[in-house]
């Protein structure tokens, strides 16, 4: 895959994010890794406004911007530190989904409630509120990227990671749907969540086959 191909794929998922109202205005940022570089959304752009050549190329080892002169997202360190810490991460999606943000205000862990959530996402981590764009956010996120593929940022939003952009994006959708389901169910009575045994049955026996099947179907 040449760098232009990954740039076009970033545009594809940026459009999906905006169309599905996972961000509003110029909020959120996404990136993908390719040949020692990360390609990150530029600062000040709504995600669906970014042209393929405008994704900012950043050297993962040094953190230097190596191409078009546009400023990378102000949360560049959050992406950079995650790629440096975990070689398996190939894509990062940071969004501001409304149900996820609403859920973070409850200051609770998001429980696992249904099979898609167990298979595609697993446990969702969370970090306390810290100032967006600050290095404190990158440092707070850093230990979590080796623990979970989805991380709720209290009073802020959601970060998901994946082995490709498709996987990271789908995880965003599933976590947002999970937060919505929890909020709806909680308005009626205490939600019934999957037991640890039920979760492990899905996570250990079905998740990889399920993920691979889903990803292949979407090619």
PDB file of C-alpha atoms in Angstrom:
ATOM      1  CA  UNK A   1       0.000   0.000   0.000  1.00  0.00           C
ATOM      2  CA  UNK A   2       1.503   3.344  -1.014  1.00  0.00           C
ATOM      3  CA  UNK A   3       1.102   6.361   1.257  1.00  0.00           C
ATOM      4  CA  UNK A   4      -1.570   7.843  -1.044  1.00  0.00           C
ATOM      5  CA  UNK A   5      -3.676   4.737  -0.529  1.00  0.00           C
ATOM      6  CA  UNK A   6      -3.582   5.133   3.247  1.00  0.00           C
ATOM      7  CA  UNK A   7      -4.377   8.837   2.860  1.00  0.00           C
ATOM      8  CA  UNK A   8      -7.472   7.982   0.795  1.00  0.00           C
ATOM      9  CA  UNK A   9      -8.530   5.389   3.342  1.00  0.00           C
ATOM     10  CA  UNK A  10      -8.241   8.000   6.079  1.00  0.00           C
ATOM     11  CA  UNK A  11     -10.553  10.257   4.051  1.00  0.00           C
ATOM     12  CA  UNK A  12     -13.055   7.406   3.741  1.00  0.00           C
ATOM     13  CA  UNK A  13     -13.284   6.841   7.483  1.00  0.00           C
ATOM     14  CA  UNK A  14     -13.154  10.560   8.254  1.00  0.00           C
ATOM     15  CA  UNK A  15     -16.304  10.932   6.141  1.00  0.00           C
ATOM     16  CA  UNK A  16     -17.989   8.063   7.988  1.00  0.00           C
ATOM     17  CA  UNK A  17     -17.176   9.638  11.345  1.00  0.00           C
ATOM     18  CA  UNK A  18     -18.744  12.958  10.385  1.00  0.00           C
ATOM     19  CA  UNK A  19     -21.780  11.435   8.662  1.00  0.00           C
ATOM     20  CA  UNK A  20     -22.512   9.323  11.737  1.00  0.00           C
ATOM     21  CA  UNK A  21     -22.189  12.378  14.005  1.00  0.00           C
ATOM     22  CA  UNK A  22     -19.371  10.926  16.024  1.00  0.00           C
ATOM     23  CA  UNK A  23     -17.812  14.398  16.000  1.00  0.00           C
ATOM     24  CA  UNK A  24     -19.192  17.894  15.538  1.00  0.00           C
ATOM     25  CA  UNK A  25     -17.395  20.662  13.653  1.00  0.00           C
ATOM     26  CA  UNK A  26     -13.606  20.421  13.709  1.00  0.00           C
ATOM     27  CA  UNK A  27     -13.593  17.981  16.634  1.00  0.00           C
ATOM     28  CA  UNK A  28     -11.764  14.653  16.821  1.00  0.00           C
ATOM     29  CA  UNK A  29      -8.695  13.325  15.055  1.00  0.00           C
ATOM     30  CA  UNK A  30      -7.667  10.068  13.398  1.00  0.00           C
ATOM     31  CA  UNK A  31      -4.433   8.532  12.185  1.00  0.00           C
ATOM     32  CA  UNK A  32      -2.893   5.461  10.590  1.00  0.00           C
ATOM     33  CA  UNK A  33       0.588   3.956  10.680  1.00  0.00           C
ATOM     34  CA  UNK A  34       2.546   3.176   7.513  1.00  0.00           C
ATOM     35  CA  UNK A  35       6.251   2.390   7.068  1.00  0.00           C
ATOM     36  CA  UNK A  36       7.493   4.115  10.201  1.00  0.00           C
ATOM     37  CA  UNK A  37       5.265   7.144   9.746  1.00  0.00           C
ATOM     38  CA  UNK A  38       1.850   8.106  11.009  1.00  0.00           C
ATOM     39  CA  UNK A  39      -0.618  10.040   8.900  1.00  0.00           C
ATOM     40  CA  UNK A  40      -2.664  12.335  11.130  1.00  0.00           C
ATOM     41  CA  UNK A  41      -5.474  14.825  10.631  1.00  0.00           C
ATOM     42  CA  UNK A  42      -4.259  18.440  10.419  1.00  0.00           C
ATOM     43  CA  UNK A  43      -5.149  21.044  13.028  1.00  0.00           C
ATOM     44  CA  UNK A  44      -8.203  23.209  12.421  1.00  0.00           C
ATOM     45  CA  UNK A  45      -9.923  21.007   9.815  1.00  0.00           C
ATOM     46  CA  UNK A  46     -13.271  19.243  10.111  1.00  0.00           C
ATOM     47  CA  UNK A  47     -12.496  15.616   9.335  1.00  0.00           C
ATOM     48  CA  UNK A  48     -14.614  15.537   6.177  1.00  0.00           C
ATOM     49  CA  UNK A  49     -12.829  18.601   4.790  1.00  0.00           C
ATOM     50  CA  UNK A  50      -9.408  16.952   4.634  1.00  0.00           C
ATOM     51  CA  UNK A  51      -8.028  16.139   1.170  1.00  0.00           C
ATOM     52  CA  UNK A  52      -5.758  13.092   0.764  1.00  0.00           C
ATOM     53  CA  UNK A  53      -2.589  15.169   0.449  1.00  0.00           C
ATOM     54  CA  UNK A  54      -3.408  17.153   3.606  1.00  0.00           C
ATOM     55  CA  UNK A  55      -2.993  14.324   6.103  1.00  0.00           C
ATOM     56  CA  UNK A  56       0.143  15.219   8.040  1.00  0.00           C
ATOM     57  CA  UNK A  57       3.029  12.764   7.865  1.00  0.00           C
ATOM     58  CA  UNK A  58       4.874  12.420  11.179  1.00  0.00           C
ATOM     59  CA  UNK A  59       7.927  10.271  11.840  1.00  0.00           C
ATOM     60  CA  UNK A  60       6.915   7.904  14.649  1.00  0.00           C
ATOM     61  CA  UNK A  61      10.437   7.540  16.019  1.00  0.00           C
ATOM     62  CA  UNK A  62      11.358  11.239  16.147  1.00  0.00           C
ATOM     63  CA  UNK A  63       7.967  12.961  16.184  1.00  0.00           C
ATOM     64  CA  UNK A  64       9.036  15.250  13.344  1.00  0.00           C
ATOM     65  CA  UNK A  65       6.575  16.432  10.689  1.00  0.00           C
ATOM     66  CA  UNK A  66       8.101  15.246   7.432  1.00  0.00           C
ATOM     67  CA  UNK A  67       5.862  16.465   4.624  1.00  0.00           C
ATOM     68  CA  UNK A  68       3.366  19.159   3.682  1.00  0.00           C
ATOM     69  CA  UNK A  69       3.888  21.885   6.269  1.00  0.00           C
ATOM     70  CA  UNK A  70       0.400  21.703   7.766  1.00  0.00           C
ATOM     71  CA  UNK A  71       0.245  21.592  11.541  1.00  0.00           C
ATOM     72  CA  UNK A  72      -0.778  18.213  12.934  1.00  0.00           C
ATOM     73  CA  UNK A  73      -3.703  17.906  15.314  1.00  0.00           C
ATOM     74  CA  UNK A  74      -3.048  19.488  18.696  1.00  0.00           C
ATOM     75  CA  UNK A  75      -3.420  15.982  20.174  1.00  0.00           C
ATOM     76  CA  UNK A  76      -0.529  14.649  18.100  1.00  0.00           C
ATOM     77  CA  UNK A  77       1.306  13.373  21.187  1.00  0.00           C
ATOM     78  CA  UNK A  78      -1.631  11.133  22.115  1.00  0.00           C
ATOM     79  CA  UNK A  79      -1.268   9.347  18.769  1.00  0.00           C
ATOM     80  CA  UNK A  80       2.530   9.407  18.737  1.00  0.00           C
ATOM     81  CA  UNK A  81       2.975   7.928  22.213  1.00  0.00           C
ATOM     82  CA  UNK A  82       0.441   5.170  21.477  1.00  0.00           C
ATOM     83  CA  UNK A  83       2.239   4.091  18.289  1.00  0.00           C
ATOM     84  CA  UNK A  84       5.586   4.189  20.049  1.00  0.00           C
ATOM     85  CA  UNK A  85       4.263   2.077  22.921  1.00  0.00           C
ATOM     86  CA  UNK A  86       2.448  -0.640  20.965  1.00  0.00           C
ATOM     87  CA  UNK A  87       3.635  -1.927  17.586  1.00  0.00           C
ATOM     88  CA  UNK A  88       0.352  -3.776  17.027  1.00  0.00           C
ATOM     89  CA  UNK A  89      -1.579  -0.512  16.807  1.00  0.00           C
ATOM     90  CA  UNK A  90      -1.959   0.439  13.155  1.00  0.00           C
ATOM     91  CA  UNK A  91      -4.771   2.995  13.435  1.00  0.00           C
ATOM     92  CA  UNK A  92      -6.236   5.347  16.052  1.00  0.00           C
ATOM     93  CA  UNK A  93      -9.675   6.964  16.020  1.00  0.00           C
ATOM     94  CA  UNK A  94     -10.434   9.740  18.505  1.00  0.00           C
ATOM     95  CA  UNK A  95     -14.011  11.003  18.437  1.00  0.00           C
ATOM     96  CA  UNK A  96     -16.560  12.827  20.600  1.00  0.00           C
ATOM     97  CA  UNK A  97     -19.590  10.491  20.437  1.00  0.00           C
ATOM     98  CA  UNK A  98     -22.530  12.002  22.357  1.00  0.00           C
ATOM     99  CA  UNK A  99     -23.587   8.838  24.169  1.00  0.00           C
ATOM    100  CA  UNK A 100     -20.015   8.060  25.163  1.00  0.00           C
ATOM    101  CA  UNK A 101     -19.536  11.560  26.557  1.00  0.00           C
ATOM    102  CA  UNK A 102     -22.852  11.323  28.416  1.00  0.00           C
ATOM    103  CA  UNK A 103     -21.796   7.979  29.869  1.00  0.00           C
ATOM    104  CA  UNK A 104     -18.449   9.339  31.075  1.00  0.00           C
ATOM    105  CA  UNK A 105     -20.331  11.879  33.183  1.00  0.00           C
ATOM    106  CA  UNK A 106     -21.625   8.965  35.278  1.00  0.00           C
ATOM    107  CA  UNK A 107     -18.024   8.136  36.273  1.00  0.00           C
ATOM    108  CA  UNK A 108     -18.560   4.396  35.880  1.00  0.00           C
ATOM    109  CA  UNK A 109     -16.919   1.556  33.966  1.00  0.00           C
ATOM    110  CA  UNK A 110     -18.787   0.580  30.815  1.00  0.00           C
ATOM    111  CA  UNK A 111     -20.018  -3.000  31.337  1.00  0.00           C
ATOM    112  CA  UNK A 112     -20.056  -5.673  28.635  1.00  0.00           C
ATOM    113  CA  UNK A 113     -23.674  -6.309  27.730  1.00  0.00           C
ATOM    114  CA  UNK A 114     -23.924  -8.112  24.386  1.00  0.00           C
ATOM    115  CA  UNK A 115     -21.877 -10.403  22.086  1.00  0.00           C
ATOM    116  CA  UNK A 116     -20.747  -7.826  19.492  1.00  0.00           C
ATOM    117  CA  UNK A 117     -19.317  -5.699  22.255  1.00  0.00           C
ATOM    118  CA  UNK A 118     -17.544  -8.686  23.817  1.00  0.00           C
ATOM    119  CA  UNK A 119     -16.157  -9.953  20.510  1.00  0.00           C
ATOM    120  CA  UNK A 120     -15.194  -6.747  18.725  1.00  0.00           C
ATOM    121  CA  UNK A 121     -14.166  -4.541  21.632  1.00  0.00           C
ATOM    122  CA  UNK A 122     -13.824  -6.388  24.912  1.00  0.00           C
ATOM    123  CA  UNK A 123     -13.232  -4.362  28.033  1.00  0.00           C
ATOM    124  CA  UNK A 124     -13.281  -0.580  27.729  1.00  0.00           C
ATOM    125  CA  UNK A 125     -10.790   1.352  29.827  1.00  0.00           C
ATOM    126  CA  UNK A 126     -11.231   4.922  31.032  1.00  0.00           C
ATOM    127  CA  UNK A 127      -9.048   7.786  32.199  1.00  0.00           C
ATOM    128  CA  UNK A 128      -9.950  10.798  34.361  1.00  0.00           C
ATOM    129  CA  UNK A 129     -10.477  14.173  32.749  1.00  0.00           C
ATOM    130  CA  UNK A 130      -7.294  15.991  31.763  1.00  0.00           C
ATOM    131  CA  UNK A 131      -6.890  19.044  29.581  1.00  0.00           C
ATOM    132  CA  UNK A 132      -7.238  18.171  25.865  1.00  0.00           C
ATOM    133  CA  UNK A 133      -4.144  18.843  23.709  1.00  0.00           C
ATOM    134  CA  UNK A 134      -1.896  18.732  26.775  1.00  0.00           C
ATOM    135  CA  UNK A 135       0.936  16.216  27.143  1.00  0.00           C
ATOM    136  CA  UNK A 136      -0.877  15.134  30.305  1.00  0.00           C
ATOM    137  CA  UNK A 137      -3.559  13.568  28.102  1.00  0.00           C
ATOM    138  CA  UNK A 138      -0.972  11.630  26.098  1.00  0.00           C
ATOM    139  CA  UNK A 139       0.700  10.417  29.291  1.00  0.00           C
ATOM    140  CA  UNK A 140      -2.626   9.433  30.845  1.00  0.00           C
ATOM    141  CA  UNK A 141      -3.611   7.440  27.773  1.00  0.00           C
ATOM    142  CA  UNK A 142      -0.231   5.762  27.368  1.00  0.00           C
ATOM    143  CA  UNK A 143      -0.573   2.867  29.866  1.00  0.00           C
ATOM    144  CA  UNK A 144      -4.111   2.118  28.702  1.00  0.00           C
ATOM    145  CA  UNK A 145      -3.195   1.427  25.041  1.00  0.00           C
ATOM    146  CA  UNK A 146      -1.628  -1.858  26.111  1.00  0.00           C
ATOM    147  CA  UNK A 147      -4.658  -2.814  28.185  1.00  0.00           C
ATOM    148  CA  UNK A 148      -7.656  -2.084  25.960  1.00  0.00           C
ATOM    149  CA  UNK A 149      -8.598  -1.255  22.362  1.00  0.00           C
ATOM    150  CA  UNK A 150     -11.155   1.320  23.526  1.00  0.00           C
ATOM    151  CA  UNK A 151     -10.580   4.049  26.093  1.00  0.00           C
ATOM    152  CA  UNK A 152     -13.177   6.491  27.375  1.00  0.00           C
ATOM    153  CA  UNK A 153     -11.821   9.963  28.171  1.00  0.00           C
ATOM    154  CA  UNK A 154     -13.897  11.376  31.005  1.00  0.00           C
ATOM    155  CA  UNK A 155     -15.857  14.524  30.037  1.00  0.00           C
ATOM    156  CA  UNK A 156     -14.191  14.398  26.630  1.00  0.00           C
ATOM    157  CA  UNK A 157     -14.702  11.466  24.280  1.00  0.00           C
ATOM    158  CA  UNK A 158     -13.414   8.120  23.073  1.00  0.00           C
ATOM    159  CA  UNK A 159     -10.200   6.663  21.660  1.00  0.00           C
ATOM    160  CA  UNK A 160     -10.184   3.346  19.810  1.00  0.00           C
ATOM    161  CA  UNK A 161      -7.279   1.475  18.258  1.00  0.00           C
ATOM    162  CA  UNK A 162      -7.094  -1.302  15.692  1.00  0.00           C
ATOM    163  CA  UNK A 163      -4.996  -3.402  13.368  1.00  0.00           C
ATOM    164  CA  UNK A 164      -6.392  -1.263  10.574  1.00  0.00           C
ATOM    165  CA  UNK A 165      -8.666   1.756  10.218  1.00  0.00           C
ATOM    166  CA  UNK A 166     -11.726  -0.401   9.663  1.00  0.00           C
ATOM    167  CA  UNK A 167     -11.290  -2.202  12.961  1.00  0.00           C
ATOM    168  CA  UNK A 168     -10.612   0.997  14.913  1.00  0.00           C
ATOM    169  CA  UNK A 169     -13.658   2.647  13.355  1.00  0.00           C
ATOM    170  CA  UNK A 170     -15.998  -0.289  14.008  1.00  0.00           C
ATOM    171  CA  UNK A 171     -14.881  -0.322  17.621  1.00  0.00           C
ATOM    172  CA  UNK A 172     -15.906   3.325  17.861  1.00  0.00           C
ATOM    173  CA  UNK A 173     -19.380   2.493  16.566  1.00  0.00           C
ATOM    174  CA  UNK A 174     -19.771  -0.457  18.933  1.00  0.00           C
ATOM    175  CA  UNK A 175     -18.676   1.473  22.031  1.00  0.00           C
ATOM    176  CA  UNK A 176     -20.989   4.367  21.157  1.00  0.00           C
ATOM    177  CA  UNK A 177     -23.878   1.914  20.714  1.00  0.00           C
ATOM    178  CA  UNK A 178     -22.953   0.228  24.003  1.00  0.00           C
ATOM    179  CA  UNK A 179     -23.063   3.546  25.856  1.00  0.00           C
ATOM    180  CA  UNK A 180     -26.439   4.336  24.276  1.00  0.00           C
ATOM    181  CA  UNK A 181     -27.881   0.951  25.234  1.00  0.00           C
ATOM    182  CA  UNK A 182     -26.641   1.288  28.804  1.00  0.00           C
ATOM    183  CA  UNK A 183     -28.129   4.763  29.196  1.00  0.00           C
ATOM    184  CA  UNK A 184     -31.497   3.645  27.807  1.00  0.00           C
ATOM    185  CA  UNK A 185     -31.642   0.490  29.924  1.00  0.00           C
ATOM    186  CA  UNK A 186     -30.559   2.341  33.073  1.00  0.00           C
ATOM    187  CA  UNK A 187     -33.469   4.741  32.701  1.00  0.00           C
ATOM    188  CA  UNK A 188     -35.807   1.773  33.234  1.00  0.00           C
ATOM    189  CA  UNK A 189     -34.000  -0.378  35.771  1.00  0.00           C
ATOM    190  CA  UNK A 190     -30.582  -1.860  36.587  1.00  0.00           C
ATOM    191  CA  UNK A 191     -29.221  -3.356  33.321  1.00  0.00           C
ATOM    192  CA  UNK A 192     -28.351  -7.043  33.166  1.00  0.00           C
ATOM    193  CA  UNK A 193     -24.777  -7.374  32.002  1.00  0.00           C
ATOM    194  CA  UNK A 194     -22.881 -10.414  30.763  1.00  0.00           C
ATOM    195  CA  UNK A 195     -21.295 -12.462  33.505  1.00  0.00           C
ATOM    196  CA  UNK A 196     -17.545 -12.936  33.488  1.00  0.00           C
ATOM    197  CA  UNK A 197     -18.070 -16.507  32.299  1.00  0.00           C
ATOM    198  CA  UNK A 198     -20.330 -15.391  29.449  1.00  0.00           C
ATOM    199  CA  UNK A 199     -17.856 -12.702  28.420  1.00  0.00           C
ATOM    200  CA  UNK A 200     -14.888 -15.060  28.484  1.00  0.00           C
ATOM    201  CA  UNK A 201     -16.781 -17.643  26.443  1.00  0.00           C
ATOM    202  CA  UNK A 202     -17.168 -15.113  23.642  1.00  0.00           C
ATOM    203  CA  UNK A 203     -13.779 -13.443  24.058  1.00  0.00           C
ATOM    204  CA  UNK A 204     -11.785 -16.675  24.180  1.00  0.00           C
ATOM    205  CA  UNK A 205     -13.653 -18.835  21.691  1.00  0.00           C
ATOM    206  CA  UNK A 206     -15.282 -16.602  19.147  1.00  0.00           C
ATOM    207  CA  UNK A 207     -13.758 -13.137  19.020  1.00  0.00           C
ATOM    208  CA  UNK A 208     -10.930 -13.661  16.535  1.00  0.00           C
ATOM    209  CA  UNK A 209     -13.064 -15.612  14.062  1.00  0.00           C
ATOM    210  CA  UNK A 210     -15.849 -13.059  14.445  1.00  0.00           C
ATOM    211  CA  UNK A 211     -13.545 -10.105  13.877  1.00  0.00           C
ATOM    212  CA  UNK A 212     -11.830 -11.650  10.875  1.00  0.00           C
ATOM    213  CA  UNK A 213     -15.161 -12.631   9.288  1.00  0.00           C
ATOM    214  CA  UNK A 214     -16.569  -9.153   9.799  1.00  0.00           C
ATOM    215  CA  UNK A 215     -13.502  -7.410   8.436  1.00  0.00           C
ATOM    216  CA  UNK A 216     -13.312  -9.674   5.377  1.00  0.00           C
ATOM    217  CA  UNK A 217     -16.988  -9.122   4.591  1.00  0.00           C
ATOM    218  CA  UNK A 218     -16.408  -5.379   4.488  1.00  0.00           C
ATOM    219  CA  UNK A 219     -13.527  -5.458   1.987  1.00  0.00           C
TER     220      UNK A 219
END
